[in-house]
Every structure is written in C-alpha cells, then in structure tokens.
Coordinates of C-alpha atoms and ligand atoms in Angstrom, one line a residue:
M1 CA 116.4 67.4 109.6
L2 CA 117.2 70.8 111.2
M3 CA 116.0 72.5 108.1
A4 CA 112.8 70.6 108.2
I5 CA 112.1 71.6 111.8
L6 CA 112.9 75.2 111.0
A7 CA 110.6 75.2 108.0
Q8 CA 107.9 73.7 110.1
N9 CA 108.3 76.3 112.8
M10 CA 108.3 79.1 110.2
E11 CA 105.0 77.6 108.8
I12 CA 103.5 77.6 112.3
M13 CA 104.6 81.2 112.8
S14 CA 103.3 82.4 109.5
T15 CA 99.8 80.8 110.1
E16 CA 99.5 81.7 113.8
I17 CA 96.3 83.7 114.4
E18 CA 96.3 86.1 117.3
R19 CA 92.9 87.2 118.8
I20 CA 92.8 90.8 119.9
H21 CA 90.1 92.9 121.5
T22 CA 90.3 96.0 119.4
L23 CA 92.3 96.7 116.3
I24 CA 93.2 100.2 115.3
V25 CA 94.7 100.6 111.8
G26 CA 96.8 103.8 111.4
S27 CA 98.7 106.1 113.8
G28 CA 97.8 109.7 113.0
P29 CA 95.8 111.9 115.3
A30 CA 92.6 109.8 114.6
G31 CA 94.3 106.5 115.4
Y32 CA 96.0 107.7 118.6
T33 CA 93.0 109.5 119.9
A34 CA 90.9 106.4 119.3
A35 CA 93.6 104.4 121.2
I36 CA 93.6 106.8 124.2
Y37 CA 89.8 106.4 124.5
A38 CA 89.8 102.7 123.8
A39 CA 92.6 102.0 126.2
R40 CA 90.9 104.0 129.0
A41 CA 87.7 102.0 128.4
D42 CA 89.7 98.7 128.9
M43 CA 89.3 97.7 125.2
K44 CA 92.9 96.6 125.0
P45 CA 93.7 98.3 121.7
V46 CA 96.4 97.2 119.4
I47 CA 97.6 99.8 116.9
Y48 CA 99.4 98.9 113.7
T49 CA 101.2 102.1 112.7
G50 CA 101.4 101.7 108.9
M51 CA 104.2 102.8 106.7
E52 CA 104.4 106.3 108.1
P53 CA 104.2 106.1 111.9
G54 CA 102.6 109.3 113.1
G55 CA 100.8 110.0 109.8
Q56 CA 100.8 113.2 107.7
L57 CA 101.7 115.4 110.7
T58 CA 105.2 113.9 110.8
T59 CA 105.8 115.6 107.4
T60 CA 104.8 119.1 108.8
T61 CA 107.1 121.4 110.6
E62 CA 105.2 123.6 113.0
V63 CA 101.6 122.9 114.1
D64 CA 100.1 126.1 115.3
N65 CA 96.4 125.3 115.1
F66 CA 96.0 122.4 117.5
P67 CA 94.3 123.6 120.6
G68 CA 96.3 123.3 123.8
Y69 CA 99.7 124.3 122.4
P70 CA 100.0 128.1 122.9
E71 CA 103.5 128.2 121.5
G72 CA 102.8 125.7 118.7
I73 CA 104.5 122.4 118.4
D74 CA 106.3 120.6 115.6
G75 CA 104.4 117.8 114.0
P76 CA 106.7 114.8 114.8
T77 CA 107.0 115.8 118.5
M78 CA 103.2 116.1 118.7
M79 CA 102.8 112.6 117.3
V80 CA 105.4 111.1 119.7
Q81 CA 103.5 112.7 122.6
L82 CA 100.2 111.3 121.3
Q83 CA 101.8 107.9 121.1
Q84 CA 103.1 108.2 124.7
Q85 CA 99.7 109.3 125.9
A86 CA 98.1 106.2 124.2
E87 CA 100.8 103.9 125.7
R88 CA 100.3 105.4 129.2
F89 CA 96.9 103.7 129.3
G90 CA 98.2 100.4 127.8
T91 CA 97.8 100.7 124.1
D92 CA 100.0 98.1 122.3
V93 CA 101.7 100.1 119.5
R94 CA 103.1 97.9 116.9
I95 CA 105.2 98.8 113.8
G96 CA 103.5 97.0 110.9
M97 CA 101.3 97.4 107.9
V98 CA 97.9 95.8 107.5
T99 CA 98.2 94.4 104.0
E100 CA 94.9 92.5 103.7
V101 CA 91.5 92.3 105.5
E102 CA 88.6 89.8 105.5
L103 CA 85.7 91.6 107.2
S104 CA 82.9 89.5 108.6
K105 CA 79.3 90.7 107.7
E106 CA 77.9 89.1 110.8
V107 CA 77.1 91.0 114.0
G108 CA 79.8 89.9 116.4
G109 CA 81.7 88.2 113.6
W110 CA 85.5 88.0 113.7
H111 CA 87.3 90.3 111.3
K112 CA 90.7 89.1 110.0
A113 CA 93.6 91.3 109.2
T114 CA 96.9 90.2 107.8
I115 CA 100.0 92.1 108.9
D116 CA 103.0 92.6 106.6
G117 CA 101.7 89.8 104.4
S118 CA 102.2 87.0 107.0
K119 CA 100.9 87.3 110.6
V120 CA 97.1 87.3 111.0
V121 CA 95.1 88.9 113.8
E122 CA 91.4 88.5 114.5
T123 CA 89.1 91.0 116.2
Q124 CA 85.5 91.9 116.6
A125 CA 86.1 95.6 116.5
V126 CA 88.2 97.4 113.9
I127 CA 88.9 101.1 113.9
I128 CA 90.1 102.4 110.5
A129 CA 92.3 105.5 110.8
T130 CA 94.5 105.0 107.7
G131 CA 94.3 108.7 106.7
A132 CA 94.8 110.2 103.3
S133 CA 97.8 111.2 101.3
A134 CA 98.1 114.5 99.5
K135 CA 98.8 114.2 95.8
Y136 CA 102.0 115.8 94.5
L137 CA 103.0 116.7 91.0
G138 CA 105.9 114.2 91.2
I139 CA 108.5 116.4 89.5
P140 CA 112.0 116.1 91.0
S141 CA 112.4 119.8 91.9
E142 CA 109.1 119.7 93.8
Q143 CA 110.0 116.5 95.7
K144 CA 113.4 118.0 96.6
L145 CA 111.8 121.1 98.2
R146 CA 109.1 119.4 100.2
G147 CA 109.5 120.9 103.7
G148 CA 111.6 123.6 102.1
G149 CA 108.7 125.8 100.9
V150 CA 106.6 123.2 99.1
S151 CA 103.6 122.2 101.1
A152 CA 100.3 120.5 100.4
C153 CA 98.4 122.2 103.2
A154 CA 97.8 126.0 103.2
V155 CA 95.9 126.0 106.4
C156 CA 98.9 124.3 108.2
D157 CA 101.7 126.2 106.6
G158 CA 100.3 129.4 105.1
F159 CA 101.1 131.5 108.1
F160 CA 104.8 131.0 107.6
Y161 CA 104.6 133.0 104.4
K162 CA 103.0 136.1 105.9
G163 CA 103.5 139.1 103.7
Q164 CA 105.3 137.0 101.0
E165 CA 104.5 136.0 97.5
V166 CA 103.4 132.4 97.0
A167 CA 101.9 130.2 94.3
I168 CA 99.3 127.5 94.4
V169 CA 98.7 124.7 91.9
G170 CA 95.2 123.3 91.2
G171 CA 91.8 124.4 90.0
G172 CA 89.4 122.5 92.3
D173 CA 87.5 123.6 95.4
T174 CA 90.5 123.0 97.7
A175 CA 92.8 125.1 95.6
A176 CA 90.3 127.9 95.3
E177 CA 89.5 127.8 99.1
E178 CA 93.2 127.7 99.9
A179 CA 94.1 130.5 97.5
S180 CA 91.4 132.6 99.2
Y181 CA 92.9 131.7 102.6
L182 CA 96.4 132.5 101.5
S183 CA 95.3 135.8 100.0
K184 CA 94.6 137.1 103.5
I185 CA 98.1 136.2 104.8
C186 CA 100.3 136.7 101.7
S187 CA 101.0 139.7 99.6
K188 CA 100.3 137.9 96.4
V189 CA 99.0 134.5 95.4
T190 CA 99.5 133.2 91.8
M191 CA 97.2 130.3 91.0
L192 CA 98.1 127.8 88.3
V193 CA 95.2 126.0 86.6
R194 CA 96.2 123.5 84.0
K195 CA 92.9 123.8 82.0
E196 CA 91.1 126.7 80.4
E197 CA 88.8 126.8 83.4
M198 CA 88.6 125.8 87.0
R199 CA 86.9 122.6 88.3
A200 CA 85.9 124.5 91.4
S201 CA 82.2 125.5 91.9
K202 CA 81.1 128.7 90.2
A203 CA 80.7 130.4 93.6
M204 CA 84.4 129.6 94.5
Q205 CA 85.6 130.7 91.1
H206 CA 83.8 134.0 91.5
R207 CA 85.3 134.4 95.0
V208 CA 88.8 133.8 93.8
E209 CA 88.5 136.1 90.7
S210 CA 87.2 138.9 92.9
I211 CA 90.2 138.9 95.2
P212 CA 92.6 141.6 94.0
N213 CA 95.9 139.9 95.2
I214 CA 95.1 136.5 93.5
E215 CA 96.3 136.2 89.9
V216 CA 94.8 133.1 88.1
L217 CA 96.9 131.8 85.2
Y218 CA 95.0 129.3 83.1
N219 CA 96.5 126.6 80.8
T220 CA 99.6 126.9 83.1
E221 CA 101.6 124.1 84.7
V222 CA 104.8 124.0 86.8
D223 CA 107.9 123.4 84.7
E224 CA 110.4 123.6 87.6
V225 CA 110.5 124.7 91.2
L226 CA 113.5 127.0 91.6
G227 CA 115.8 127.0 94.6
D228 CA 118.5 124.7 96.1
S229 CA 117.3 124.2 99.7
V230 CA 114.3 126.5 99.9
V231 CA 111.8 127.7 97.3
E232 CA 113.0 130.9 95.5
G233 CA 110.9 130.9 92.4
L234 CA 108.8 129.0 89.9
R235 CA 109.3 128.4 86.2
M236 CA 105.9 128.0 84.6
K237 CA 104.8 126.7 81.2
N238 CA 101.8 127.6 79.2
N239 CA 100.6 124.3 77.9
K240 CA 98.9 125.9 74.9
T241 CA 101.7 128.0 73.6
G242 CA 104.7 126.2 75.2
A243 CA 106.0 129.6 76.4
T244 CA 107.8 129.5 79.8
S245 CA 108.0 132.3 82.3
E246 CA 109.4 132.7 85.8
I247 CA 108.1 134.3 89.0
A248 CA 109.8 134.9 92.4
I249 CA 108.0 133.1 95.3
T250 CA 108.9 131.7 98.7
G251 CA 106.1 129.1 99.0
L252 CA 104.5 126.7 96.6
F253 CA 101.2 125.0 97.7
I254 CA 100.1 121.9 95.9
A255 CA 96.3 121.5 96.0
I256 CA 95.6 118.8 93.4
G257 CA 93.6 116.5 95.6
H258 CA 94.0 113.8 98.2
K259 CA 93.9 110.0 98.0
P260 CA 92.4 108.2 101.0
N261 CA 94.5 105.2 102.0
T262 CA 91.7 102.8 101.8
D263 CA 92.7 100.4 98.9
I264 CA 92.8 97.4 101.2
F265 CA 89.2 97.8 102.1
K266 CA 87.9 98.1 98.5
G267 CA 85.1 95.7 97.7
Q268 CA 84.3 95.2 101.4
L269 CA 83.4 98.6 102.7
E270 CA 81.1 101.2 101.1
M271 CA 83.1 104.1 99.7
D272 CA 82.6 107.1 97.4
E273 CA 84.0 107.1 93.9
V274 CA 87.4 108.5 95.2
G275 CA 87.7 105.9 98.0
Y276 CA 86.6 107.8 101.1
I277 CA 84.8 105.3 103.4
K278 CA 81.1 106.1 103.9
T279 CA 79.9 106.3 107.5
V280 CA 76.4 106.2 108.8
G281 CA 74.9 109.6 109.7
K282 CA 77.0 111.4 112.3
S283 CA 78.5 108.2 113.6
T284 CA 81.7 106.4 112.5
K285 CA 79.9 103.2 111.7
T286 CA 80.5 101.7 108.3
N287 CA 78.3 99.3 106.4
I288 CA 80.0 96.4 108.2
P289 CA 79.1 95.7 111.9
G290 CA 82.1 96.2 114.2
V291 CA 84.1 98.3 111.6
F292 CA 84.4 102.0 112.3
A293 CA 86.1 104.7 110.2
C294 CA 87.6 107.9 111.4
G295 CA 89.9 110.7 110.3
D296 CA 90.9 111.5 106.7
A297 CA 90.0 108.0 105.5
Q298 CA 86.3 109.1 105.7
D299 CA 86.5 112.9 105.7
K300 CA 87.2 114.8 102.5
E301 CA 85.7 118.0 103.8
Y302 CA 87.7 119.2 106.8
R303 CA 90.9 117.1 106.9
Q304 CA 92.4 118.8 110.0
A305 CA 94.3 117.1 112.8
I306 CA 91.8 118.3 115.4
T307 CA 88.8 117.0 113.4
A308 CA 90.6 113.7 112.8
A309 CA 91.2 113.5 116.6
G310 CA 87.5 114.2 117.2
T311 CA 86.3 111.4 114.9
G312 CA 88.9 109.1 116.5
C313 CA 87.3 109.6 119.8
M314 CA 83.9 109.0 118.3
A315 CA 85.1 105.7 116.7
A316 CA 86.4 104.4 120.1
L317 CA 83.0 105.3 121.7
D318 CA 81.1 103.7 118.9
A319 CA 83.3 100.5 119.1
E320 CA 82.9 100.4 122.9
R321 CA 79.1 100.5 122.6
Y322 CA 79.2 97.8 119.9
L323 CA 81.4 95.5 122.0
A324 CA 79.2 96.1 125.1
E325 CA 76.1 95.1 123.2
L326 CA 77.7 91.8 122.1
E327 CA 78.3 90.8 125.8
Ligands
LIG401 P1 89.6 117.9 92.9 O1 90.0 116.5 92.4 O2 88.2 118.4 92.8 O3 90.5 118.9 92.0 C1 91.8 118.7 91.8 C2 92.3 119.9 90.9 O4 93.7 119.7 90.7 C3 91.7 120.0 89.5 O5 91.6 121.3 89.1 C4 92.7 119.2 88.7 O6 92.8 119.7 87.3 C5 94.0 119.7 89.3 N1 95.1 118.7 89.1 C6 95.1 117.4 89.3 N2 96.3 116.8 89.0 C7 97.1 117.9 88.6 C8 98.4 118.0 88.1 N3 99.2 116.9 88.0 N4 98.8 119.2 87.7 C9 98.1 120.3 87.8 N5 96.8 120.3 88.2 C10 96.3 119.1 88.6 O7 90.3 118.0 94.3 P2 90.0 119.0 95.5 O8 90.9 118.6 96.6 O9 89.9 120.4 95.1 O10 88.5 118.6 96.0 C11 88.2 117.2 96.4 C12 86.7 117.1 96.7 O11 86.4 117.9 97.9 C13 85.8 117.8 95.6 O12 84.6 117.0 95.5 C14 85.5 119.1 96.2 O13 84.3 119.7 95.6 C15 85.4 118.9 97.7 N6 85.7 120.1 98.4 C16 84.7 120.9 98.8 C17 84.9 122.0 99.5 C18 83.8 122.8 99.9 O14 82.7 122.6 99.4 N7 83.9 123.8 100.7 C19 86.3 122.4 99.9 C20 87.3 121.5 99.4 C21 87.0 120.4 98.7 P3 91.7 119.2 86.2 O15 90.5 119.9 86.5 O16 92.4 119.6 85.0 O17 91.6 117.7 86.4

C-alpha cells in the first residue's frame, strides 16, 4: 500500500508542469546578463545553469579583457559575481539541465522544456544562452595540462606568454587569426597544420606566412604535450613520414573549432551547418516566436565574454517586447 502511494506521488512529481514567466537556458555571461535585465524588467526569470554552471569562463584563470576590472579578475569569481548580481534582482537560479524542448510555433504559444529528463516547465519566452564548447584533441597529455599551459583561447590567455615560445594547433581562420595575435605577444609561434594546406582563407594564409616569428609546419600533428604540471614542450609527428621531433614551449593553444551546445534544439530552430542558431538581422529573434538566442550559441564570429553579455542584454530586451505585445 505504502509503495503504491509512493509510486503514485512519484508519478505526480514527474509529470508536474510548472508555468514560468521567462526561461533562460545557460549560465555564462550571456545567460546572467539576460537574467539581470529580465529580472529588473519584472520578467521573473528562471535560469537553468546547465552542466557547467558559469560556463566557459569557469575554466579560464585570469580575465583581463572584461571592461570594469582594472586589475583583471579570475573567471570563476567573475561568474559568481554575475550570478549574485542576477539574484539581487530576483533571478531564480536553478542547478539543472534542459534535456528536451518542445517549442510552439504559435505567437504567444507555450514552449515546454524538460529538466533533467523529468520535470517539465512551460513558458512563453525562452532565452537560449547555452554557449559553445571549444574542441580539444582529446589526447591524455593535453587533457592533463588544460589550465597548466594548454588553452583554447589565445585572446583570453595569450598575454600570459609574453616574450615566450608557444605553439598553436589548427589550420582554419581561428588558428590563423590567433597565430597572428600571438605573434605580437610571444617571441615565436609554431603552427601545426595537419594537412598539406590550411583551411583558412587565402588572405589569412598570406598574413600568417608573412609574419617572421610564425613557423608553419604542415602535415604535422601533436604526438604528446610534454610537462608534468605545466607545459614544457611538444613532441610532434609528421603524418607523412612518421618522423617525430620536439620543441620547447610554455603554451599550447588549441584552435580546431568550437561546437555550439545546441543539439537539443535541432530540428526546431534554424541553424547553420555547424549548429549555430540563426537569428534575424541584428536582433536575437529566432525563427520561432518567443524564442531568443544569445552568446556563443549564435555567434561564431566574436565569441568573447563581453559580446556574449551584450547579446544577453539584447535577448532580454527582445523578450520583454515580445511579452509586452502579447498582453
Ligand atoms: P574550422 O572548422 O574552420 O577549422 C578547424 C581547423 O582545425 C582545420 O584546419 C582542421 O583541419 C583543424 N582540425 C580539426 N580537428 C583537428 C585535430 N583533431 N587535429 C588537428 N587539427 C584539427 O574552425 P575555425 O574555428 O577556424 O573557424 C570556424 C568558422 O568561423 C569558419 O567558418 C571560419 O571561416 C569562421 N571564422 C572567421 C573568421 C574571420 O572571418 N575573421 C575568424 C575566425 C573564424 P582540417 O582542415 O584538416 O580539417
């Protein structure tokens, strides 16, 4: 009997639907900025933080390029402060992962989101701020030294290698742009391209090849990142000849692309071929009424904390106007 009542209660709990005013998915700079604006506009935002509360910045050490912090700030502290700022105005921050969505195509329709596979929330306004994840090579020595000299963001971390020798992996526009950025800070940049040629635009290739302190090694891959707790060197492998060689470096930048965290919206929202959500003109509106996208989930071009925060603000304003028009 007791078991039957328990089972019935569990059933009620798992099918309970909560109606909320504004749902924000993701807790990086875009999500929290959207929350600050939404909460101040009395939109009663609920944030689901996702798997990595605080987003990509929680994996960075020092953030030196976010305006307003003259001495710099470490990434995790900045994200805690953004959370506190959002909570000060009444944002409901919840640890949880949106695992499924059912978006309504109707203007004023209720969008459903399933949390952690069980609880369901309904809302007329969804702000997607799920971010993107940098791709890594996945080899053990690289994973071990993430945060110890292995980074996926030259603009964030390049400054820490001032006057030092570094390497960068990748042959796309990001790798070329970051190699050029690093060449102004570091004494030497070795660029490892796994094919015979770069994928980057011809203009970027010419730029990289014309910079004297960048050495481009084609058909070259990382065999092992050397060092116990910090990067001390790199063993490289020529994938044509099989020959290996070593260089001494203090920083290794991985620039082999990003993957937007948008899989749960596939088939419902318009995206490009990689999965970046398409937004209308300069706005954060998606192809579905009441669904707005901000931050790295819709931006493959700039991908900075400050630009993510800017689009988070825009998403809250777009959502506010949308909800106001429904009334
Ligand atoms: P891309 O996917 O364009 O390039 C990724 C690069 O990494 C390729 O050279 C690829 O090699 C290499 N790569 C992938 N996996 C591995 C691996 N496991 N080991 C070694 N190398 C690997 O990503 P980007 O981030 O460079 O660019 C993404 C998009 O953003 C592109 O459309 C780009 O044009 C755009 N962009 C535009 C900029 C601009 O216009 N200013 C600036 C930055 C990006 P391979 O070629 O062999 O597959």
